[in-house]
Each structure stands twice: as C-alpha cells, then as structure tokens.
Amino acid sequence: MSEQRIHERPAVSAEWLGDARAARVLALVTLGWLGVESTLGLVAGMAAHSVALIGWALSALVEAAASLIVLWRFTGSRTLSPRAEGTARRAVAVSFWLLAPYLVAHVAYDLGEGHRAAPSVLGIVVTAVSLAGMPVLGVAKRRLGRRLGSAATAGEGTQNLICGAMAAGVLAGLWLNTLGWWWADPAMALALAAVGVREGARAWRGHACCH
C-alpha cells in the first residue's frame, strides 16, 4: 500500500491505518498488563508450588513476545509491508511453541519429586483478574486482525484468549487441589502445552485471522 493507493482509496486506507494504530496501542497496553501478571503469577506459583500456575505466569512472557512482535510489525515502514506481516506471523507461531517443552519437563520433575500444589490466595486473585480481562483484549485483537488481514495480530489475540482460558483452568486446578485432586494441576499444565502446540501450528499456516 503506497501513498498513491491511500489517496485512491482514502476511506478504506484511513480505516486500515487507524486499525494499525489501534493494534500498536493494544500491544503496548498488553505488555504493561503482562508484566504485572507474570510477576505476581510467578510469586504465587513458586509459593504454592503449582506447576500450572507457574506455567500460566510464564505463558504471559510468551504473550509479551507476541505483543512485541505485533508492535514491531506495525511500526515505521513495516506497517505497509506484506513481508513484515509474513515474518511476524511466523514469529508469533514460534512464540506459541516456546512454552510446551517447559511445561512437560516441569510436570515430569514435580511428579518425580512428589511435589503437590498448595492453595494460593494471590494466585486465585491474579488468575481471576486475567479471566475477566484477557478475553476482552483477545476479542478486540482478533477483530482487528481480520480487518487488517493480519494473522500476527489475530494470533496475538488468540494468545490472550488462551490466557483467559488458562486462567480458568488454573483456578479450577487450585480449587480441585483443596478437594484432594492433586493430579488436576499437572493435568491442566499438560493441556495448556497441547493447546500451545496446536495454536502455533494454526498461526504458522495463517489460519488465525480467518477463524
């Protein structure tokens, strides 16, 4: 899209550029949110020895990487570059795959050592806030991704939606631990690893902006 094309299609181009600015703003807001969320989640997860809670907190760092990628994608001359979109889409896909090996290894270690998750008030509060807020960000970014034709933006939104779903799962696991269902926490962590692998494959193929 050149300056000439912008003049030829002013309404569409102006709307597209406005959506690109919105994608940058949402990425910046998300980065701030995830910084707080990840820190508190790790503190709570370590204290409770909850692999699912720790994994969820670390997944916030993966989400932050996706937000940085989208920010890079829509900055400067890359805003109008199809090549930059392709690079960003693949980078977001890779970011989905970063968490799975860690989760599997951590679950194996904890099971081998006989560690069991304990209840965590801080963990419950942090994940509850994420459960309420992340889906809102995720839906907004997926809509922007469709309008922009940007699988990278839609993929970032999908990660936010997964974060909300993960928060719900972690909350359920923490509650089930109080009932003696110790296996719920590692089971949730493994489920999150599987979801990350699946969504990474979808993002790599560019399906994120179409579903």
Short mmCIF file of C-alpha atoms in Angstrom, two decimals:
data_model
loop_
_atom_site.label_atom_id
_atom_site.label_comp_id
_atom_site.label_asym_id
_atom_site.label_seq_id
_atom_site.Cartn_x
_atom_site.Cartn_y
_atom_site.Cartn_z
CA MET A 1 0.00 0.00 0.00
CA SER A 2 1.66 3.24 -1.16
CA GLU A 3 0.79 6.88 -0.60
CA GLN A 4 -0.81 6.87 -4.06
CA ARG A 5 -3.04 3.93 -3.05
CA ILE A 6 -4.00 5.74 0.13
CA HIS A 7 -5.19 8.67 -1.95
CA GLU A 8 -7.03 6.37 -4.35
CA ARG A 9 -8.91 4.61 -1.54
CA PRO A 10 -8.95 7.21 1.25
CA ALA A 11 -11.83 5.76 3.29
CA VAL A 12 -10.54 2.19 3.31
CA SER A 13 -6.91 3.21 3.76
CA ALA A 14 -7.66 5.64 6.57
CA GLU A 15 -9.64 2.96 8.38
CA TRP A 16 -6.87 0.39 7.88
CA LEU A 17 -4.21 2.76 9.18
CA GLY A 18 -6.42 3.59 12.16
CA ASP A 19 -6.73 -0.13 12.90
CA ALA A 20 -2.95 -0.46 12.64
CA ARG A 21 -2.54 2.29 15.24
CA ALA A 22 -5.10 0.54 17.45
CA ALA A 23 -3.12 -2.70 17.15
CA ARG A 24 0.00 -0.88 18.37
CA VAL A 25 -1.83 0.69 21.30
CA LEU A 26 -3.38 -2.61 22.38
CA ALA A 27 0.01 -4.31 22.13
CA LEU A 28 1.52 -1.68 24.44
CA VAL A 29 -1.36 -1.97 26.93
CA THR A 30 -0.97 -5.74 26.91
CA LEU A 31 2.77 -5.52 27.57
CA GLY A 32 2.19 -3.48 30.73
CA TRP A 33 -0.56 -5.81 31.91
CA LEU A 34 1.50 -8.93 31.28
CA GLY A 35 4.49 -7.56 33.16
CA VAL A 36 2.44 -7.27 36.34
CA GLU A 37 0.55 -10.51 35.72
CA SER A 38 3.68 -12.58 35.11
CA THR A 39 5.50 -11.25 38.18
CA LEU A 40 2.61 -11.85 40.57
CA GLY A 41 1.79 -15.21 38.99
CA LEU A 42 5.37 -16.46 39.39
CA VAL A 43 5.50 -15.31 43.02
CA ALA A 44 2.21 -17.08 43.76
CA GLY A 45 3.15 -20.19 41.77
CA MET A 46 6.51 -20.61 43.47
CA ALA A 47 4.95 -20.15 46.90
CA ALA A 48 2.19 -22.68 46.17
CA HIS A 49 4.46 -24.98 44.12
CA SER A 50 1.80 -25.06 41.41
CA VAL A 51 3.22 -26.09 38.04
CA ALA A 52 0.04 -24.93 36.28
CA LEU A 53 0.21 -21.51 37.94
CA ILE A 54 3.92 -21.16 37.18
CA GLY A 55 3.32 -22.27 33.60
CA TRP A 56 0.47 -19.79 33.26
CA ALA A 57 2.70 -16.98 34.57
CA LEU A 58 5.48 -17.93 32.16
CA SER A 59 2.98 -18.04 29.32
CA ALA A 60 2.47 -14.32 29.99
CA LEU A 61 6.09 -13.85 28.87
CA VAL A 62 5.29 -15.73 25.67
CA GLU A 63 2.26 -13.48 25.17
CA ALA A 64 4.51 -10.48 25.74
CA ALA A 65 6.77 -11.73 22.96
CA ALA A 66 3.74 -11.87 20.65
CA SER A 67 2.81 -8.30 21.62
CA LEU A 68 6.36 -7.13 20.89
CA ILE A 69 6.19 -8.84 17.51
CA VAL A 70 2.93 -7.08 16.63
CA LEU A 71 4.39 -3.78 17.83
CA TRP A 72 7.38 -4.37 15.54
CA ARG A 73 5.06 -5.35 12.68
CA PHE A 74 3.09 -2.08 12.77
CA THR A 75 5.97 0.35 13.37
CA GLY A 76 7.51 2.54 10.67
CA SER A 77 7.78 1.29 7.10
CA ARG A 78 6.87 -2.26 8.19
CA THR A 79 3.26 -1.12 8.70
CA LEU A 80 2.62 -1.40 4.96
CA SER A 81 4.93 -4.34 4.29
CA PRO A 82 3.44 -7.76 3.37
CA ARG A 83 6.88 -9.28 4.02
CA ALA A 84 6.85 -7.91 7.57
CA GLU A 85 3.42 -9.50 8.11
CA GLY A 86 4.74 -12.88 6.99
CA THR A 87 7.74 -12.61 9.30
CA ALA A 88 5.56 -11.51 12.22
CA ARG A 89 3.05 -14.32 11.61
CA ARG A 90 5.76 -16.97 11.74
CA ALA A 91 7.38 -15.37 14.80
CA VAL A 92 4.05 -15.40 16.65
CA ALA A 93 3.65 -19.07 15.72
CA VAL A 94 7.07 -19.87 17.19
CA SER A 95 6.14 -17.99 20.36
CA PHE A 96 3.24 -20.42 20.83
CA TRP A 97 5.69 -23.33 20.81
CA LEU A 98 8.12 -21.96 23.39
CA LEU A 99 6.11 -22.91 26.46
CA ALA A 100 5.19 -26.56 25.78
CA PRO A 101 8.64 -28.17 26.43
CA TYR A 102 8.98 -26.30 29.70
CA LEU A 103 5.56 -27.37 30.95
CA VAL A 104 6.14 -31.03 30.12
CA ALA A 105 9.57 -31.03 31.79
CA HIS A 106 8.27 -29.23 34.87
CA VAL A 107 5.34 -31.64 35.26
CA ALA A 108 7.70 -34.63 34.93
CA TYR A 109 10.05 -33.16 37.55
CA ASP A 110 7.29 -32.38 40.04
CA LEU A 111 5.70 -35.81 39.67
CA GLY A 112 9.09 -37.46 40.09
CA GLU A 113 9.83 -35.45 43.24
CA GLY A 114 6.35 -35.97 44.64
CA HIS A 115 5.58 -32.25 44.83
CA ARG A 116 1.94 -31.22 45.29
CA ALA A 117 0.41 -27.79 44.67
CA ALA A 118 -0.95 -25.87 47.68
CA PRO A 119 -3.82 -23.34 47.76
CA SER A 120 -2.79 -19.77 46.87
CA VAL A 121 -4.91 -16.70 47.58
CA LEU A 122 -2.64 -14.49 45.45
CA GLY A 123 -2.78 -17.00 42.61
CA ILE A 124 -6.57 -17.06 42.75
CA VAL A 125 -6.79 -13.25 42.66
CA VAL A 126 -4.32 -12.82 39.78
CA THR A 127 -5.88 -15.52 37.62
CA ALA A 128 -9.40 -14.23 38.33
CA VAL A 129 -8.42 -10.75 37.10
CA SER A 130 -6.91 -12.29 33.97
CA LEU A 131 -10.01 -14.40 33.41
CA ALA A 132 -12.11 -11.23 33.43
CA GLY A 133 -9.86 -9.01 31.30
CA MET A 134 -7.86 -11.06 28.81
CA PRO A 135 -10.85 -12.25 26.74
CA VAL A 136 -11.80 -8.61 26.13
CA LEU A 137 -8.34 -7.85 24.74
CA GLY A 138 -8.31 -11.09 22.78
CA VAL A 139 -11.61 -10.48 21.02
CA ALA A 140 -10.63 -6.89 20.15
CA LYS A 141 -7.32 -8.02 18.63
CA ARG A 142 -8.88 -10.84 16.62
CA ARG A 143 -11.36 -8.37 15.15
CA LEU A 144 -8.50 -6.03 14.29
CA GLY A 145 -6.59 -8.94 12.79
CA ARG A 146 -9.48 -9.76 10.46
CA ARG A 147 -9.87 -6.15 9.37
CA LEU A 148 -6.13 -5.73 8.85
CA GLY A 149 -5.70 -9.12 7.19
CA SER A 150 -3.02 -9.73 9.83
CA ALA A 151 -2.60 -13.25 11.13
CA ALA A 152 0.04 -11.92 13.53
CA THR A 153 -2.44 -9.57 15.21
CA ALA A 154 -5.13 -12.25 15.30
CA GLY A 155 -2.62 -14.72 16.70
CA GLU A 156 -1.73 -12.29 19.48
CA GLY A 157 -5.45 -12.04 20.25
CA THR A 158 -5.74 -15.81 20.30
CA GLN A 159 -2.93 -15.95 22.85
CA ASN A 160 -4.88 -13.52 25.04
CA LEU A 161 -7.98 -15.71 24.75
CA ILE A 162 -5.92 -18.77 25.62
CA CYS A 163 -4.52 -16.86 28.61
CA GLY A 164 -8.08 -16.28 29.83
CA ALA A 165 -8.94 -19.95 29.30
CA MET A 166 -5.73 -20.95 31.04
CA ALA A 167 -6.63 -18.72 33.96
CA ALA A 168 -9.97 -20.51 34.25
CA GLY A 169 -8.20 -23.86 34.15
CA VAL A 170 -5.63 -22.84 36.75
CA LEU A 171 -8.40 -21.55 39.01
CA ALA A 172 -10.21 -24.87 38.65
CA GLY A 173 -7.00 -26.75 39.38
CA LEU A 174 -6.28 -24.71 42.51
CA TRP A 175 -9.80 -25.33 43.75
CA LEU A 176 -9.66 -29.07 42.98
CA ASN A 177 -6.39 -29.29 44.89
CA THR A 178 -8.31 -28.27 48.02
CA LEU A 179 -10.51 -31.34 47.44
CA GLY A 180 -7.52 -33.63 47.26
CA TRP A 181 -7.46 -33.92 43.46
CA TRP A 182 -3.69 -33.28 43.29
CA TRP A 183 -3.47 -34.51 39.69
CA ALA A 184 -5.67 -31.66 38.40
CA ASP A 185 -2.78 -29.16 38.47
CA PRO A 186 -0.29 -31.17 36.34
CA ALA A 187 -3.10 -32.33 34.05
CA MET A 188 -4.03 -28.71 33.36
CA ALA A 189 -0.39 -27.84 32.68
CA LEU A 190 -0.13 -30.61 30.07
CA ALA A 191 -3.41 -29.50 28.48
CA LEU A 192 -2.01 -25.97 28.17
CA ALA A 193 1.10 -27.33 26.46
CA ALA A 194 -1.06 -29.16 23.91
CA VAL A 195 -3.12 -26.04 23.21
CA GLY A 196 0.05 -24.02 22.62
CA VAL A 197 1.37 -26.53 20.08
CA ARG A 198 -1.98 -26.60 18.23
CA GLU A 199 -2.38 -22.83 18.09
CA GLY A 200 1.22 -22.40 16.99
CA ALA A 201 0.56 -24.65 14.01
CA ARG A 202 -2.59 -22.67 13.13
CA ALA A 203 -0.72 -19.36 13.36
CA TRP A 204 2.13 -20.68 11.20
CA ARG A 205 -0.34 -21.60 8.44
CA GLY A 206 -2.00 -18.18 8.75
CA HIS A 207 -5.35 -19.55 9.93
CA ALA A 208 -5.53 -17.26 12.95
CA CYS A 209 -7.01 -14.33 11.04
CA CYS A 210 -9.71 -16.40 9.42
CA HIS A 211 -11.30 -18.14 12.42
#
